[in-house]
Short mmCIF file of C-alpha atoms in Angstrom, two decimals:
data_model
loop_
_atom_site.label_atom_id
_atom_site.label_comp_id
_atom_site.label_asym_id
_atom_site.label_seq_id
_atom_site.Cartn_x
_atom_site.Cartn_y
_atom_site.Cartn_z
CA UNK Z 29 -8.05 21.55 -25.56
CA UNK Z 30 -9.19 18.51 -24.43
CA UNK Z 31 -12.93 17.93 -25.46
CA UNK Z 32 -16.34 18.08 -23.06
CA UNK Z 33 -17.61 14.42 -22.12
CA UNK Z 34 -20.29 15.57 -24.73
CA UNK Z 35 -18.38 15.58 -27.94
CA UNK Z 36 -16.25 13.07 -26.80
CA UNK Z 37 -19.11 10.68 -26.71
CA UNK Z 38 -20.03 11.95 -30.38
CA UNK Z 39 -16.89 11.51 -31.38
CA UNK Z 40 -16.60 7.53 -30.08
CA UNK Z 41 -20.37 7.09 -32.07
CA UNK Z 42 -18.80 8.58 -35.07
CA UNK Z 43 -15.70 6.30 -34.90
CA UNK Z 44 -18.25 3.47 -34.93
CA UNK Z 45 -21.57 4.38 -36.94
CA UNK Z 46 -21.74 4.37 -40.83
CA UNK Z 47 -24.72 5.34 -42.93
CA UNK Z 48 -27.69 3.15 -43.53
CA UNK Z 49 -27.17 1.91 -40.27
CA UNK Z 50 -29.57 1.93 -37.00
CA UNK Z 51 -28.90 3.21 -34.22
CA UNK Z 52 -30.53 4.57 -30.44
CA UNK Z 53 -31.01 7.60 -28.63
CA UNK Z 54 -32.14 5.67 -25.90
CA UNK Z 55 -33.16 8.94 -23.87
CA UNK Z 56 -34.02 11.55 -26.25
CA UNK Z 57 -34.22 14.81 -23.91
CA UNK Z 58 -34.44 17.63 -26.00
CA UNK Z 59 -33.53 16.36 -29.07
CA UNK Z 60 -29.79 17.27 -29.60
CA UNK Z 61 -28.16 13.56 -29.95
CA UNK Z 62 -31.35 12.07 -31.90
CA UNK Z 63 -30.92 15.06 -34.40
CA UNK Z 64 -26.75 13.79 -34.12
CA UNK Z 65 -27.72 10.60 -34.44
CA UNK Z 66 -30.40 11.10 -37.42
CA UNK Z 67 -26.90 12.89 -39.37
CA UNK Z 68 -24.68 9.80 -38.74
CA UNK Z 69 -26.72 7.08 -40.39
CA UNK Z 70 -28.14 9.45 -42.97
CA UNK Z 71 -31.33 9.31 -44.79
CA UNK Z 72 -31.49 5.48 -45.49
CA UNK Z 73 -30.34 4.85 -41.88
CA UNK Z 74 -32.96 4.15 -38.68
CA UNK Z 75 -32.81 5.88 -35.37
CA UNK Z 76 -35.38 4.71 -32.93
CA UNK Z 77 -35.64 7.74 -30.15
CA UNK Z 78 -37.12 6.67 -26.75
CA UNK Z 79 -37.93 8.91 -23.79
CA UNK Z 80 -41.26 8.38 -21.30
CA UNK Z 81 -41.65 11.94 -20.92
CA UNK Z 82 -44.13 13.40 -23.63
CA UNK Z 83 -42.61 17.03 -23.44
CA UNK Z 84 -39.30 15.26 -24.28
CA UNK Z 85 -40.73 14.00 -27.24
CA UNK Z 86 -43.04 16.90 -28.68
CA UNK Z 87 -39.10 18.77 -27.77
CA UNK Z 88 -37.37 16.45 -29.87
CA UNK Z 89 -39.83 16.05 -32.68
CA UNK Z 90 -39.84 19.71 -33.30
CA UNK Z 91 -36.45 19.76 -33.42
CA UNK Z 92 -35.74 16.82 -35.75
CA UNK Z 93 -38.54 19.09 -38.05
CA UNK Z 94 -36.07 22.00 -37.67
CA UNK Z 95 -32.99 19.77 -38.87
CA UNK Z 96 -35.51 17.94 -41.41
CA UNK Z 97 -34.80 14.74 -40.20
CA UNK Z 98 -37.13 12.32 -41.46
CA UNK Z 99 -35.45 9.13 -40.42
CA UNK Z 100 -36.47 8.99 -36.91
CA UNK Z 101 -39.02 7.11 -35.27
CA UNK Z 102 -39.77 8.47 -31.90
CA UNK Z 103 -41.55 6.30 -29.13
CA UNK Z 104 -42.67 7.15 -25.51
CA UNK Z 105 -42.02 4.41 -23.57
CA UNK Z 106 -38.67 3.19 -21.63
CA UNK Z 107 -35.56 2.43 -23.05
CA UNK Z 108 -36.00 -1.01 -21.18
CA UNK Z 109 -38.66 -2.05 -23.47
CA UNK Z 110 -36.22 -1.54 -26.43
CA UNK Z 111 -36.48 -5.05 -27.96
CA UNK Z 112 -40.07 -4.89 -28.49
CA UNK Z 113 -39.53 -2.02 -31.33
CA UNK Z 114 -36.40 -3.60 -32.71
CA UNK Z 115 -37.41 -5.61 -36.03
CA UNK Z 116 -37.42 -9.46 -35.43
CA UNK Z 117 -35.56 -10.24 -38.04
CA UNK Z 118 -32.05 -10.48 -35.91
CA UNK Z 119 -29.88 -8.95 -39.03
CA UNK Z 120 -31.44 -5.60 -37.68
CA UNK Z 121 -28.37 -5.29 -35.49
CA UNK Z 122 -27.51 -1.90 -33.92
CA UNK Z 123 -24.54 -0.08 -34.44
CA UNK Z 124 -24.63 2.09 -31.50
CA UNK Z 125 -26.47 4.03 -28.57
CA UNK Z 126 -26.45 6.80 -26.31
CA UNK Z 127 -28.30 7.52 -22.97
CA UNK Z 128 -28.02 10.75 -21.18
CA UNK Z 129 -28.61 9.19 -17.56
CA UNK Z 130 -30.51 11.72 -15.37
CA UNK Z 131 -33.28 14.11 -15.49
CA UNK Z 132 -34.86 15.93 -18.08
CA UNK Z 133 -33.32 19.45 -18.22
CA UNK Z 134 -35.41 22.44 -17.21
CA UNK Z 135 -38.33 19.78 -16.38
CA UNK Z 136 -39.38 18.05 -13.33
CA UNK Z 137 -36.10 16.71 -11.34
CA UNK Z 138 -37.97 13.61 -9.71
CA UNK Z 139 -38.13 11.80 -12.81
CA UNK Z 140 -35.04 10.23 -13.58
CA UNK Z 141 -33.24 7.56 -14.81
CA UNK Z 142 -32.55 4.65 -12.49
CA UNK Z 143 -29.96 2.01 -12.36
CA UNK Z 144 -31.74 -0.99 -12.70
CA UNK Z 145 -34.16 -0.03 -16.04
CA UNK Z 146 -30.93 1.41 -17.83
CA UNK Z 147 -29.52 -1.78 -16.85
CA UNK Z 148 -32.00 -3.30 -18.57
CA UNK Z 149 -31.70 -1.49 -21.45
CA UNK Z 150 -28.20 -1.92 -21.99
CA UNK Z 151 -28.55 -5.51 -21.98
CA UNK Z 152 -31.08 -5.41 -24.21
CA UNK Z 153 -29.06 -3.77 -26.78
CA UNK Z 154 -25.89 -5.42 -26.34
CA UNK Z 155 -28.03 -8.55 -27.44
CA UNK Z 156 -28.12 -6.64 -30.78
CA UNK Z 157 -25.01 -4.88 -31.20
CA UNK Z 158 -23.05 -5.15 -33.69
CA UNK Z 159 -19.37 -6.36 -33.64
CA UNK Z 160 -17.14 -3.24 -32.83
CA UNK Z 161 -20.85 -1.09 -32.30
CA UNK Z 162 -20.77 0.99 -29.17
CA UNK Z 163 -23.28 1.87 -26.45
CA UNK Z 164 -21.95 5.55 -24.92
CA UNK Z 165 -23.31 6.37 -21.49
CA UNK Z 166 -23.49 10.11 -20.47
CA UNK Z 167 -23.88 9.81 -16.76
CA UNK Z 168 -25.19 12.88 -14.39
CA UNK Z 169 -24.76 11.68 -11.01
CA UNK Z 170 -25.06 15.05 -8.85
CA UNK Z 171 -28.78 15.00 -8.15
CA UNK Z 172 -31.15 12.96 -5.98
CA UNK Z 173 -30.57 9.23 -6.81
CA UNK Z 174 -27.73 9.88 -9.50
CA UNK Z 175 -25.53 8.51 -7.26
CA UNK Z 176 -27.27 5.53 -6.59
CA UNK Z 177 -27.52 5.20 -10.40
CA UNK Z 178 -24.08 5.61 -11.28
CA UNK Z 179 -23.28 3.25 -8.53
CA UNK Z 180 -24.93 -0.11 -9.69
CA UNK Z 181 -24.40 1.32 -13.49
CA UNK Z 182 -20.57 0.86 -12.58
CA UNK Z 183 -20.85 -2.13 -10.87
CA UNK Z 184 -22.48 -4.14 -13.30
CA UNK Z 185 -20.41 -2.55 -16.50
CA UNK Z 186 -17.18 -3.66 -14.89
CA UNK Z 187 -18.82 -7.24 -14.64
CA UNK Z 188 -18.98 -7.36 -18.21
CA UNK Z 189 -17.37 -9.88 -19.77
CA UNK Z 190 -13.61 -8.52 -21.13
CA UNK Z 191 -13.73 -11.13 -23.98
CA UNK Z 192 -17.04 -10.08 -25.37
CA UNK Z 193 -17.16 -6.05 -24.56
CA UNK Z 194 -14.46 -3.55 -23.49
CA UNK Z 195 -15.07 -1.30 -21.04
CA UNK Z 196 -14.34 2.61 -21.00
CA UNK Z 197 -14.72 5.27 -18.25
CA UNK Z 198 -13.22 8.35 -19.25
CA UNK Z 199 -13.93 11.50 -17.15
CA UNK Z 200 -12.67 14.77 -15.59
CA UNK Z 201 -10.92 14.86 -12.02
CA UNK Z 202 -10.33 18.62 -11.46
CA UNK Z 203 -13.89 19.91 -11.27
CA UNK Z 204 -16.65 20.89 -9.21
CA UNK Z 205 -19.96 20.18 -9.10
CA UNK Z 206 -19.95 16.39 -9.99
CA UNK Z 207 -19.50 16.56 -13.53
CA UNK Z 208 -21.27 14.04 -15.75
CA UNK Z 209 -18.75 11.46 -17.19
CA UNK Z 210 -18.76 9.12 -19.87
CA UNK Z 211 -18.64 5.03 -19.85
CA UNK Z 212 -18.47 3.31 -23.14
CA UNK Z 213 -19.24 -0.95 -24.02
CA UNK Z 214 -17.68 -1.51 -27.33
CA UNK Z 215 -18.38 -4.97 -28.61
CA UNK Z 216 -15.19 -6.74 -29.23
CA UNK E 6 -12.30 -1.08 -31.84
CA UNK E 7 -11.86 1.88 -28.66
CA UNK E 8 -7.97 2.20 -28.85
CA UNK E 9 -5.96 0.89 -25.68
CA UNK E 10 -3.74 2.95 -23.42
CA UNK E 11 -0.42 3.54 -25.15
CA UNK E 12 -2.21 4.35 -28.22
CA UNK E 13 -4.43 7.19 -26.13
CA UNK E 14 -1.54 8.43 -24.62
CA UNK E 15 0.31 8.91 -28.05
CA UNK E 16 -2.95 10.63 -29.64
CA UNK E 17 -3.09 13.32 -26.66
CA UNK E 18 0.66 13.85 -27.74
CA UNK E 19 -0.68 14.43 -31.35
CA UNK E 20 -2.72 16.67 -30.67
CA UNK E 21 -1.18 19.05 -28.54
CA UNK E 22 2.86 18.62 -29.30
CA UNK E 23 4.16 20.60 -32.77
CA UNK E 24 7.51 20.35 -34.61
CA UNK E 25 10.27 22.02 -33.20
CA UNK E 26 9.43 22.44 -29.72
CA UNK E 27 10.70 20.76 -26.74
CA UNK E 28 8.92 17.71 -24.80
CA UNK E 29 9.91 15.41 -22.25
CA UNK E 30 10.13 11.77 -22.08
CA UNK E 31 10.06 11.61 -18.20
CA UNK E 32 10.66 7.52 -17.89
CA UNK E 33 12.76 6.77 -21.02
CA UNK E 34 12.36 2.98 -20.46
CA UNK E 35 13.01 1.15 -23.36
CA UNK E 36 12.75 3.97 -25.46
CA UNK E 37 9.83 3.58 -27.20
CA UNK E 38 7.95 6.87 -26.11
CA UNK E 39 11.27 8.88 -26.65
CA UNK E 40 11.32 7.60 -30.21
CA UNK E 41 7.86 8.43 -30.64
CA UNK E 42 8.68 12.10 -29.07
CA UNK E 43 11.32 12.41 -31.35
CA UNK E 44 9.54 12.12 -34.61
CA UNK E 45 7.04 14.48 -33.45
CA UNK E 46 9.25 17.25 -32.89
CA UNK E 47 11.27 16.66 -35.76
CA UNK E 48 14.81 17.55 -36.37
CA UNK E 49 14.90 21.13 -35.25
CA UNK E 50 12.87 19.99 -31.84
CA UNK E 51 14.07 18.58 -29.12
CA UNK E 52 13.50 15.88 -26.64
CA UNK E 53 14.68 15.18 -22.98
CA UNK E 54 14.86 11.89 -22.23
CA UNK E 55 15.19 10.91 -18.04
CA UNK E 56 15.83 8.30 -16.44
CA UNK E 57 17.81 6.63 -13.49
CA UNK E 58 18.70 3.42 -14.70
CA UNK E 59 21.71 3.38 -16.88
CA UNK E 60 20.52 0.37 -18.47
CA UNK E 61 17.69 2.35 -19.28
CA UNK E 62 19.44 5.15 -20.61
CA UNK E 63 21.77 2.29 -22.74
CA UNK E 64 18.83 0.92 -24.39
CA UNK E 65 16.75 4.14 -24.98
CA UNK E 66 20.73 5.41 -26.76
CA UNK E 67 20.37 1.97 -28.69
CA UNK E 68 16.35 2.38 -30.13
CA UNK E 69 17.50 6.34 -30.67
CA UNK E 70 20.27 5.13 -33.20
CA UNK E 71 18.52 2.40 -34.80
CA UNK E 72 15.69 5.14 -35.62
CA UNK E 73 17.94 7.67 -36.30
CA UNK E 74 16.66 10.23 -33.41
CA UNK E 75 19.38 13.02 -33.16
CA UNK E 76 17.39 15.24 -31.65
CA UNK E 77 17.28 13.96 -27.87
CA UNK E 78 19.20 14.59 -24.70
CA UNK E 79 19.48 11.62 -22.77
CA UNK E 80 19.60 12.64 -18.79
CA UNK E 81 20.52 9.72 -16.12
CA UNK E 82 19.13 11.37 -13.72
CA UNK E 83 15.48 11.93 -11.89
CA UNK E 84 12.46 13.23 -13.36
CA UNK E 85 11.80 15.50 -10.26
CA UNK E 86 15.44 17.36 -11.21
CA UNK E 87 13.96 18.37 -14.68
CA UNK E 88 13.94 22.25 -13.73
CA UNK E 89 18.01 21.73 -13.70
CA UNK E 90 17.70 20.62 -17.57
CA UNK E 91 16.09 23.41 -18.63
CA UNK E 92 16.87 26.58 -19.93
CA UNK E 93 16.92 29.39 -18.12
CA UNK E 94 15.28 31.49 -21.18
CA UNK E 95 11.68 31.01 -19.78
CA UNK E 96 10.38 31.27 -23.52
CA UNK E 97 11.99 27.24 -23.46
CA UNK E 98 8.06 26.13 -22.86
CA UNK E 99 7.14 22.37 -22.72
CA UNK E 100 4.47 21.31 -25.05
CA UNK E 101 4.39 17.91 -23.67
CA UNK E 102 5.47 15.09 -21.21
CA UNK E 103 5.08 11.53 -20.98
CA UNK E 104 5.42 9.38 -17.62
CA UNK E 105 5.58 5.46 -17.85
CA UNK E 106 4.97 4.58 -14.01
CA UNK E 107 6.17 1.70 -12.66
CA UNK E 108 9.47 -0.23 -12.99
CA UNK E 109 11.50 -0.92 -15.85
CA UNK E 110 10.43 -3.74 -18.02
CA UNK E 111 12.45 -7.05 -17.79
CA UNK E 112 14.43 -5.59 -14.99
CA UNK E 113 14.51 -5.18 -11.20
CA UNK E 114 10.66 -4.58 -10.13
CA UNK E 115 11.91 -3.16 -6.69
CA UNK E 116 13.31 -0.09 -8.52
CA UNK E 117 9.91 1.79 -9.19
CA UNK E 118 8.73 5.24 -9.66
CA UNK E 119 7.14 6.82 -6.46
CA UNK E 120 4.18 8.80 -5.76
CA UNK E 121 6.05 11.82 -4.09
CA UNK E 122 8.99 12.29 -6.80
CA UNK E 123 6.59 11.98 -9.75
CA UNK E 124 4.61 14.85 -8.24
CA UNK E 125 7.76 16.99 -7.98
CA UNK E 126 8.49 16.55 -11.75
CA UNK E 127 5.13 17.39 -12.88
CA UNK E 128 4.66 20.03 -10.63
CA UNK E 129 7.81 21.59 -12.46
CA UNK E 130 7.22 20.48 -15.88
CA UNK E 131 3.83 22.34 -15.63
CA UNK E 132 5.80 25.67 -14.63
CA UNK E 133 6.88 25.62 -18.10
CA UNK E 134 3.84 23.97 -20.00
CA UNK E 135 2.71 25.97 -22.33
CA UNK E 136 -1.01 26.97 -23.38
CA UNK E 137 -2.54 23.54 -24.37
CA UNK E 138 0.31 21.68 -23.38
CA UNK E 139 -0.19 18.31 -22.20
CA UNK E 140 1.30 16.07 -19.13
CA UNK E 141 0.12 12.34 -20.11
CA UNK E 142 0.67 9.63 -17.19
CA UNK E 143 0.32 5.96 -17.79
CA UNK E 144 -0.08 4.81 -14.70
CA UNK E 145 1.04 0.72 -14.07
CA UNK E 146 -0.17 0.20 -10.61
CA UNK E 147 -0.45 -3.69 -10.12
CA UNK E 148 3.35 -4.05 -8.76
CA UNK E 149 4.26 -3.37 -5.06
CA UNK E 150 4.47 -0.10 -4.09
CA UNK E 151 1.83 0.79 -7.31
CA UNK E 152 -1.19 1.56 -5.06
CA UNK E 153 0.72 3.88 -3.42
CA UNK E 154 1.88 6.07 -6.05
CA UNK E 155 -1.99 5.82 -8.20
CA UNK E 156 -3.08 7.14 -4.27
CA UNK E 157 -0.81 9.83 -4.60
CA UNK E 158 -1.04 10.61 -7.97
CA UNK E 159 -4.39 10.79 -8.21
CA UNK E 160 -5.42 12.97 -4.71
CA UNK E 161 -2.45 15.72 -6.22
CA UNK E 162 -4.04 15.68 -9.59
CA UNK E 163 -7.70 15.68 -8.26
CA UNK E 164 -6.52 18.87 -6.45
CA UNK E 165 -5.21 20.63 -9.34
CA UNK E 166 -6.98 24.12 -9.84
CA UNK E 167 -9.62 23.61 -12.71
CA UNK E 168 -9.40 27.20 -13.77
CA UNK E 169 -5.48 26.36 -14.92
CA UNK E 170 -5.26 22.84 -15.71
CA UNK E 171 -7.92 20.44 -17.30
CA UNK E 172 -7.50 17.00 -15.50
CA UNK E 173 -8.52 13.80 -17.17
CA UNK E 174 -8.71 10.09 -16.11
CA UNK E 175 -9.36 7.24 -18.98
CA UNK E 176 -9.48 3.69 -17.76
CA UNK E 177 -10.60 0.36 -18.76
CA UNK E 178 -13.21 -1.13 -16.23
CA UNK E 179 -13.65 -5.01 -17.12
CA UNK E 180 -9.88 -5.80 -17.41
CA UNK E 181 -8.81 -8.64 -15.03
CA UNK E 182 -4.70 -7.74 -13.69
CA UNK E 183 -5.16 -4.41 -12.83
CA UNK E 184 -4.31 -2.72 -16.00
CA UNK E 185 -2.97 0.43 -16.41
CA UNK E 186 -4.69 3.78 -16.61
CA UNK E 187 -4.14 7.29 -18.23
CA UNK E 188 -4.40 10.70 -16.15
CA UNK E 189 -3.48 13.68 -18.60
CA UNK E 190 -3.34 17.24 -17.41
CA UNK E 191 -3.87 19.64 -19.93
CA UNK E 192 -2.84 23.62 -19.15
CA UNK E 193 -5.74 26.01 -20.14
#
């Protein structure tokens, strides 16, 4: 069958991260990519986890403790403030990223992701990536201001320039519900 | 580097097609798709080949020989007549398709595919698709008389019933030309 949007996106990260490298889980959630993430680059690899919600991040650190993953480094603040925890030495490039664009599940549905931070953020870490690294978005668009999200989101990606990045949507046409879909920037 | 289009389509084709069954190379073109169908069913599979340009046909016969494909039936005739190809032994399932839409290369760009025939052959190629089996569309749109048939295409497919067919759209977004896309439909 074809795969879910989610392993999908797990699989393009896996087709582009190697051990020792780092890497972000630029909206940790509950945990599930940063503990994916955490397997990918292995024990002398980096993953810095962000999310502004503490119950995200007490969810995720317990879970990283469950999958002893000790490589993690979670902070509470937005993903648009990545730079400021990336190293300044500029060899620490990044090798790929994932945001899960929404809400936080079973949590309060007026705090969300919007267009322009995640914009930010994305910029941000294209500054850093690393040739052929990949920044996967998983984007939930069906409630309150996920539309407006996706909308800028997809206007600005498609701006990108073809010679430096390529561009992916990939996404399901047959169901209900407004199902999330996927948009990946590899740098070329 | 995220693969490009023709490389996608031939990876869906991987995945789902075995040797020895029986797939369908719905545009022959120049032949490279029936080539590549060929060597994935294998000698004791088989492969129809359609299309209605004999120069088509001619130069699909020509790549066949050169690879040494003896297991394809080359039909100059429409895609949306498929059902007459068939067998009438029902247990004859499809395991996969492949549509090149758009004119033939290096030939006369008024004779194109159109949105309303196209939907006739995959509505009967999916009669016979079996479990898993795959219909993958690479969809050239930037000719005259392209808009038309992606408008088409994509309303029919969008429409498909979720609960039977899986229904997936992967495009590039920063690509200057309008480039082509992939829709595959997948039978549950």
């Amino acid at each position: 069958m074809l795969q879910g949007i989610l392993n999908y996106a797990h699989e393009l990260l896996k087709e582009c991260v190697h051990p020792n490298e780092t890497v972000i889980d630029a909206t940790c959630g509950n945990g599930n990519d940063t503990v994916f993430l955490s397997k990918l680059v292995g024990e002398h690899g980096l993953v810095l986890g962000f999310d502004i919600q503490e119950q995200a991040i007490n969810n995720t650190k317990q879970k990283l403790k469950e999958n002893n993953c000790d490589n993690v480094k979670l902070i509470l603040d937005s993903h648009a403030n990545a730079d400021t925890y990336l190293s300044t030495d500029t060899e620490q490039s990044i090798a790929g990223a994932i945001f899960n664009l929404g809400y936080l599940p079973k949590s309060d549905k007026s705090i969300i992701t919007q267009g322009h931070t995640t914009m930010t953020a994305i910029n941000k870490i294209l500054q850093r990536l690393k040739e052929n690294g990949i920044i996967v978005l998983v984007i939930y668009h069906g409630h309150p201001g996920g539309k407006e999200e996706k909308d800028i989101i997809l206007d600005k990606v498609s701006k990108l320039d073809q010679k430096k990045y390529t561009v992916l949507k990939h996404e399901f046409l047959n169901q209900a519900n407004t199902p999330p879909f996927l948009v990946a920037i590899q740098k070329r």
